[in-house]
PDB file of C-alpha atoms in Angstrom:
ATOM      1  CA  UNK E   1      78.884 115.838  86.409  1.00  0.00           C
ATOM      2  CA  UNK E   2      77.732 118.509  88.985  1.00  0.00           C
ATOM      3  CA  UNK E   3      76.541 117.430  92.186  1.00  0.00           C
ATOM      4  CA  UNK E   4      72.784 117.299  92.205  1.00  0.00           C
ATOM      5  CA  UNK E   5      71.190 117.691  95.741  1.00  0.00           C
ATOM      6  CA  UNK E   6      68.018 115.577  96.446  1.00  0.00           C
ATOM      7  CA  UNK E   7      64.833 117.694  96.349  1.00  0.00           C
ATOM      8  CA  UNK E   8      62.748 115.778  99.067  1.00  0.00           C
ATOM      9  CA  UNK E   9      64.618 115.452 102.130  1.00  0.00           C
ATOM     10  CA  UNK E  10      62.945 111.920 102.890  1.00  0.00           C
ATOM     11  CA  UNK E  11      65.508 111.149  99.742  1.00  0.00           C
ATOM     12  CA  UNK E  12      68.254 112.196 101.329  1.00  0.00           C
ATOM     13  CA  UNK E  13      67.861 110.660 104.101  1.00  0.00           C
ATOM     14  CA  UNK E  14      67.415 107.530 102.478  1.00  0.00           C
ATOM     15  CA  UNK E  15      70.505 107.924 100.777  1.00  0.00           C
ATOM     16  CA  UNK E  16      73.053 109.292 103.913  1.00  0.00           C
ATOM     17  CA  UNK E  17      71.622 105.904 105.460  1.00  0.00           C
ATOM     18  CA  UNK E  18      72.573 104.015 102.516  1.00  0.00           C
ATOM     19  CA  UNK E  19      75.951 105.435 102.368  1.00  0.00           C
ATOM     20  CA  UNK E  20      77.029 105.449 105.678  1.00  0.00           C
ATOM     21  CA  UNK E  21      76.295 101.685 105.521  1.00  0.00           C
ATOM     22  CA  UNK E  22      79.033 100.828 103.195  1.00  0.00           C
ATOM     23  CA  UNK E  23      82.043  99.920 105.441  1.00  0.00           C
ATOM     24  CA  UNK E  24      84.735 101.463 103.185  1.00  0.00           C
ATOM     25  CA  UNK E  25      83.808 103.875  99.983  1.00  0.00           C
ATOM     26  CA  UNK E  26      86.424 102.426  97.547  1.00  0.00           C
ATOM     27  CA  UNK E  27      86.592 102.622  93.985  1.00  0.00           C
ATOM     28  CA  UNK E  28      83.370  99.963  92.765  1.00  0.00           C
ATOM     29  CA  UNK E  29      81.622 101.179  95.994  1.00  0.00           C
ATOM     30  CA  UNK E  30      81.598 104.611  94.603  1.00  0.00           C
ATOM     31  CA  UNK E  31      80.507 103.704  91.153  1.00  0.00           C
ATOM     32  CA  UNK E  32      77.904 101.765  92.421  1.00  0.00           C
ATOM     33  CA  UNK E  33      76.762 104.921  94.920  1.00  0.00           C
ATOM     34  CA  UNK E  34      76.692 106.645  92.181  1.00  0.00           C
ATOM     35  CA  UNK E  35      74.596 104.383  90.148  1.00  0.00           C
ATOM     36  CA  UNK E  36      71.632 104.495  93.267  1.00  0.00           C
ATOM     37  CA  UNK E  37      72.061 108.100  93.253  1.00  0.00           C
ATOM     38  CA  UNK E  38      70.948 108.690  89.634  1.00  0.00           C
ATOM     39  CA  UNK E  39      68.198 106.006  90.029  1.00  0.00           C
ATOM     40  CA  UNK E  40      66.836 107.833  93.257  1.00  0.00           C
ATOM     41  CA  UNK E  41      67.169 111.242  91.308  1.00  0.00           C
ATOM     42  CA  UNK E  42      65.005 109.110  88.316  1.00  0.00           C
ATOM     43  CA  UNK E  43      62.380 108.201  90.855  1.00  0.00           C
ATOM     44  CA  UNK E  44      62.509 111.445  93.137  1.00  0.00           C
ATOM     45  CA  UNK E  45      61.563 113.159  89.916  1.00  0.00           C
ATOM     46  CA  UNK E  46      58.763 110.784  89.010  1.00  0.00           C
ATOM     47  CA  UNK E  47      57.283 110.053  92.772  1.00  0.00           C
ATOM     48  CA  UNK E  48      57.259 113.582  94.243  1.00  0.00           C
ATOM     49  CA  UNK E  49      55.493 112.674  97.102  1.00  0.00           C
ATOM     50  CA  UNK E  50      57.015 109.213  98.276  1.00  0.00           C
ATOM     51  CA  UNK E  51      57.648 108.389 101.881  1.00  0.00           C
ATOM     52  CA  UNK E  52      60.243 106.643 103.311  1.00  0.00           C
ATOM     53  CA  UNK E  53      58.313 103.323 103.289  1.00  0.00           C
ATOM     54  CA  UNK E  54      57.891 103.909  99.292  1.00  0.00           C
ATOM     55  CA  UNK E  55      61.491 104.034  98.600  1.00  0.00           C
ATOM     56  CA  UNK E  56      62.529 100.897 100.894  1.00  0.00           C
ATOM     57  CA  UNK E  57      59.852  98.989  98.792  1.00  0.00           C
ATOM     58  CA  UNK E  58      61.104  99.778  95.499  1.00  0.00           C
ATOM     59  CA  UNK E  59      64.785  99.880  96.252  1.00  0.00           C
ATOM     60  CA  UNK E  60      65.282  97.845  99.663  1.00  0.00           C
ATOM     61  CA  UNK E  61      66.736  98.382 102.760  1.00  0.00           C
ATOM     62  CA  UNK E  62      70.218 100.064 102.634  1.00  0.00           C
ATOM     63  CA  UNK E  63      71.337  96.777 104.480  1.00  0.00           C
ATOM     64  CA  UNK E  64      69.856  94.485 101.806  1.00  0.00           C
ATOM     65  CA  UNK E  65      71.526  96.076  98.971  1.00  0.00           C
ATOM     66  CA  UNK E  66      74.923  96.288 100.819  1.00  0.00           C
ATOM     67  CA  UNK E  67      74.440  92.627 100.983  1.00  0.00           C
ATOM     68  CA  UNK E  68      73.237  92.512  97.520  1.00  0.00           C
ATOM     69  CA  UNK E  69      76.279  94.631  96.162  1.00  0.00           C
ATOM     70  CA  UNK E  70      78.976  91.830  98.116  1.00  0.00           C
ATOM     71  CA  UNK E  71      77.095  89.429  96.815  1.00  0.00           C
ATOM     72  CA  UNK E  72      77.796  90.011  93.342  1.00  0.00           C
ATOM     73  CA  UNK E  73      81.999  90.657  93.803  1.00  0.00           C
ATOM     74  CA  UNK E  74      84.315  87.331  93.916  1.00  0.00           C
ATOM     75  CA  UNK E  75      85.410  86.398  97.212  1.00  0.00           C
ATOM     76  CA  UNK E  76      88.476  87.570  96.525  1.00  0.00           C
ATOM     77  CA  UNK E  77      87.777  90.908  96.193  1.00  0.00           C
ATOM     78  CA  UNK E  78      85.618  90.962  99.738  1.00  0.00           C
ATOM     79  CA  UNK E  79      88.420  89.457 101.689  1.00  0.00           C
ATOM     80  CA  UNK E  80      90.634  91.888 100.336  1.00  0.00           C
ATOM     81  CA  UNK E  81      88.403  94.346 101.110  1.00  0.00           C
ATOM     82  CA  UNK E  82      87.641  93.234 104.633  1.00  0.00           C
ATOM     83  CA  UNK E  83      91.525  92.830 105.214  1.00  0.00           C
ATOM     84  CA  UNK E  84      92.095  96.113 104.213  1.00  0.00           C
ATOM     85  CA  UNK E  85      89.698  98.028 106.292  1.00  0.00           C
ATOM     86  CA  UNK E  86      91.509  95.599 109.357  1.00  0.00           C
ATOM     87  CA  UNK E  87      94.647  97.110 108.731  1.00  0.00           C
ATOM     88  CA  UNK E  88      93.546 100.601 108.160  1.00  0.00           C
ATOM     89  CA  UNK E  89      92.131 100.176 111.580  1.00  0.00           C
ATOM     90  CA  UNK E  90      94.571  98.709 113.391  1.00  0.00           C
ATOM     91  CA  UNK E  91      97.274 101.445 112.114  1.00  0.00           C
ATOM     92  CA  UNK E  92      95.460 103.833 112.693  1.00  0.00           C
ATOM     93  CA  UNK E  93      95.650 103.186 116.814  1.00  0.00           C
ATOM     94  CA  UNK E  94      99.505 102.598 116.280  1.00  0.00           C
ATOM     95  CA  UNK E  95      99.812 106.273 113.830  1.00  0.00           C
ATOM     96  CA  UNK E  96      97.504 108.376 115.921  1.00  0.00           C
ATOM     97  CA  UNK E  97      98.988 108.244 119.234  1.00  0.00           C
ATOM     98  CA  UNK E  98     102.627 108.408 117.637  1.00  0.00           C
ATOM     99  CA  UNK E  99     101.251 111.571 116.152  1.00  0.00           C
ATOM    100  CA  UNK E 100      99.949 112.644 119.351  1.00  0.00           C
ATOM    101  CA  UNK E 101     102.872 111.904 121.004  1.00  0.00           C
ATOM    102  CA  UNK E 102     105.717 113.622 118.685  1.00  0.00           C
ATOM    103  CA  UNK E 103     103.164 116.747 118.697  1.00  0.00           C
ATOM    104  CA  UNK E 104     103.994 116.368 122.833  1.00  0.00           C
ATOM    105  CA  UNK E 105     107.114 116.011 122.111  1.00  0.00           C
ATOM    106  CA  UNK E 106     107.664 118.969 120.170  1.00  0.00           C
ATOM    107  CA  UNK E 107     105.752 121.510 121.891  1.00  0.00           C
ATOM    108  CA  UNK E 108     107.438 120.788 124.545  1.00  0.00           C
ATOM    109  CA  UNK E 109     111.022 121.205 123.558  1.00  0.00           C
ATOM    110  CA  UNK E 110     109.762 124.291 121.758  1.00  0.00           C
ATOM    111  CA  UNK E 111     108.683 125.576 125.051  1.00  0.00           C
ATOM    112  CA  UNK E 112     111.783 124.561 127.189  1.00  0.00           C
ATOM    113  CA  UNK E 113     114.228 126.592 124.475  1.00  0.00           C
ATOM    114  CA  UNK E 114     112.003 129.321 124.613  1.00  0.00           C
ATOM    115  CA  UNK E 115     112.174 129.511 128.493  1.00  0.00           C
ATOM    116  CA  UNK E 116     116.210 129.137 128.176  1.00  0.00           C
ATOM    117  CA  UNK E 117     116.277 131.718 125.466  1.00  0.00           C
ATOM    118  CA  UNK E 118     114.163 133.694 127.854  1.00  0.00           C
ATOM    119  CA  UNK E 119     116.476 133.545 130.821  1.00  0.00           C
ATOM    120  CA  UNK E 120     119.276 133.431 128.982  1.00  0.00           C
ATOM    121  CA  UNK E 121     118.308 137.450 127.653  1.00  0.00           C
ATOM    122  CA  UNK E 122     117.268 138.500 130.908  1.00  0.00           C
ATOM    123  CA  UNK E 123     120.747 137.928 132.483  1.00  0.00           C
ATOM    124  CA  UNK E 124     122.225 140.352 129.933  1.00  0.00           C
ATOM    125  CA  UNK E 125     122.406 143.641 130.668  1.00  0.00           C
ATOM    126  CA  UNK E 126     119.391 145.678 128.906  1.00  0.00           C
ATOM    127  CA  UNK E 127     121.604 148.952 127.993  1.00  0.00           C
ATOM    128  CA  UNK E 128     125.217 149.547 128.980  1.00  0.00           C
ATOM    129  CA  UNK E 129     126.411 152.756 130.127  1.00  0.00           C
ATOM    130  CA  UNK E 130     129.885 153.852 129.047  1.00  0.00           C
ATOM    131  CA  UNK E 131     131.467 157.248 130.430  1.00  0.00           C
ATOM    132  CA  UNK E 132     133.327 159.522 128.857  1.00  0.00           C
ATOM    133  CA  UNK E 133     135.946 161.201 130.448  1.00  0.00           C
ATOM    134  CA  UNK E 134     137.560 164.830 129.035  1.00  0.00           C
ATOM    135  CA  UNK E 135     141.137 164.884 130.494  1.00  0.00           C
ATOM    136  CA  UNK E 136     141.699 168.441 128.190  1.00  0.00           C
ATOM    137  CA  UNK E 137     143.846 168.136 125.508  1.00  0.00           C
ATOM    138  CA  UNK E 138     147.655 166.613 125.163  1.00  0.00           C
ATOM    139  CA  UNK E 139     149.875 167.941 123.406  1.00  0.00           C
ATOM    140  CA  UNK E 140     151.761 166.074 120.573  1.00  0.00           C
ATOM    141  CA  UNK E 141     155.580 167.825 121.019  1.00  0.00           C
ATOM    142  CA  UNK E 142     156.333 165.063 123.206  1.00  0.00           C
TER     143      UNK E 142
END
């Protein structure tokens, strides 16, 4: 399906606030995004003018239906879910900075061989001058 932008910007709106709500965008949390997004294409099409206010009162706050979406999962699946987005966190302060750091790392070894390959070509001679000498010619008999 092609990606259908909202006409009425008071739609979008709606919507970017609804999704940036959801704490992780896995697989049912997609499918169910999707889901709202048809029904507020459905009633974009039908309520051309509705305001903000008209589209909390027929669908809810973005809050409520978060709620209303966990509601509906086993508890199984929202602890999982929860867990996961705690680990994902947590890694992600150990992974970034050891990133960070082996990029430091790097660049500056890089750096250090390129100064050492720098001095190391300025202390050979640029051009070498070799002389020729004519002694005249010798004579093979000898």
């Amino acid at each position: 399906m092609k990606k259908q932008k909202f006409k009425n910007p008071i739609t979008q709106k709606y919507y970017h606030q609804l999704y940036k709500s959801f704490p992780l965008h896995n697989l049912h949390e997609k499918e169910f995004l999707k889901l709202i997004k048809i029904r507020l294409h459905e009633y974009e099409n039908s309520h051309l003018e509705a305001t903000y206010q008209d589209y909390i009162e027929r669908f809810g706050l973005p809050e409520d239906i978060i709620i209303f979406f966990y509601q509906h999962y086993d508890d199984h699946y929202v602890i999982t879910h929860m867990k996961s987005r705690k680990i994902i966190k947590y890694s992600s302060f150990i992974i970034v900075p050891l990133i960070i750091i082996s990029l430091v790392y790097v660049l500056w070894t890089t750096y250090h061989y390129y100064q050492d390959y720098k001095n190391m070509m300025e202390s050979f001679p640029a051009y070498e001058e070799e002389i020729i000498y004519d002694y005249g010619t010798i004579s093979m008999d000898e």
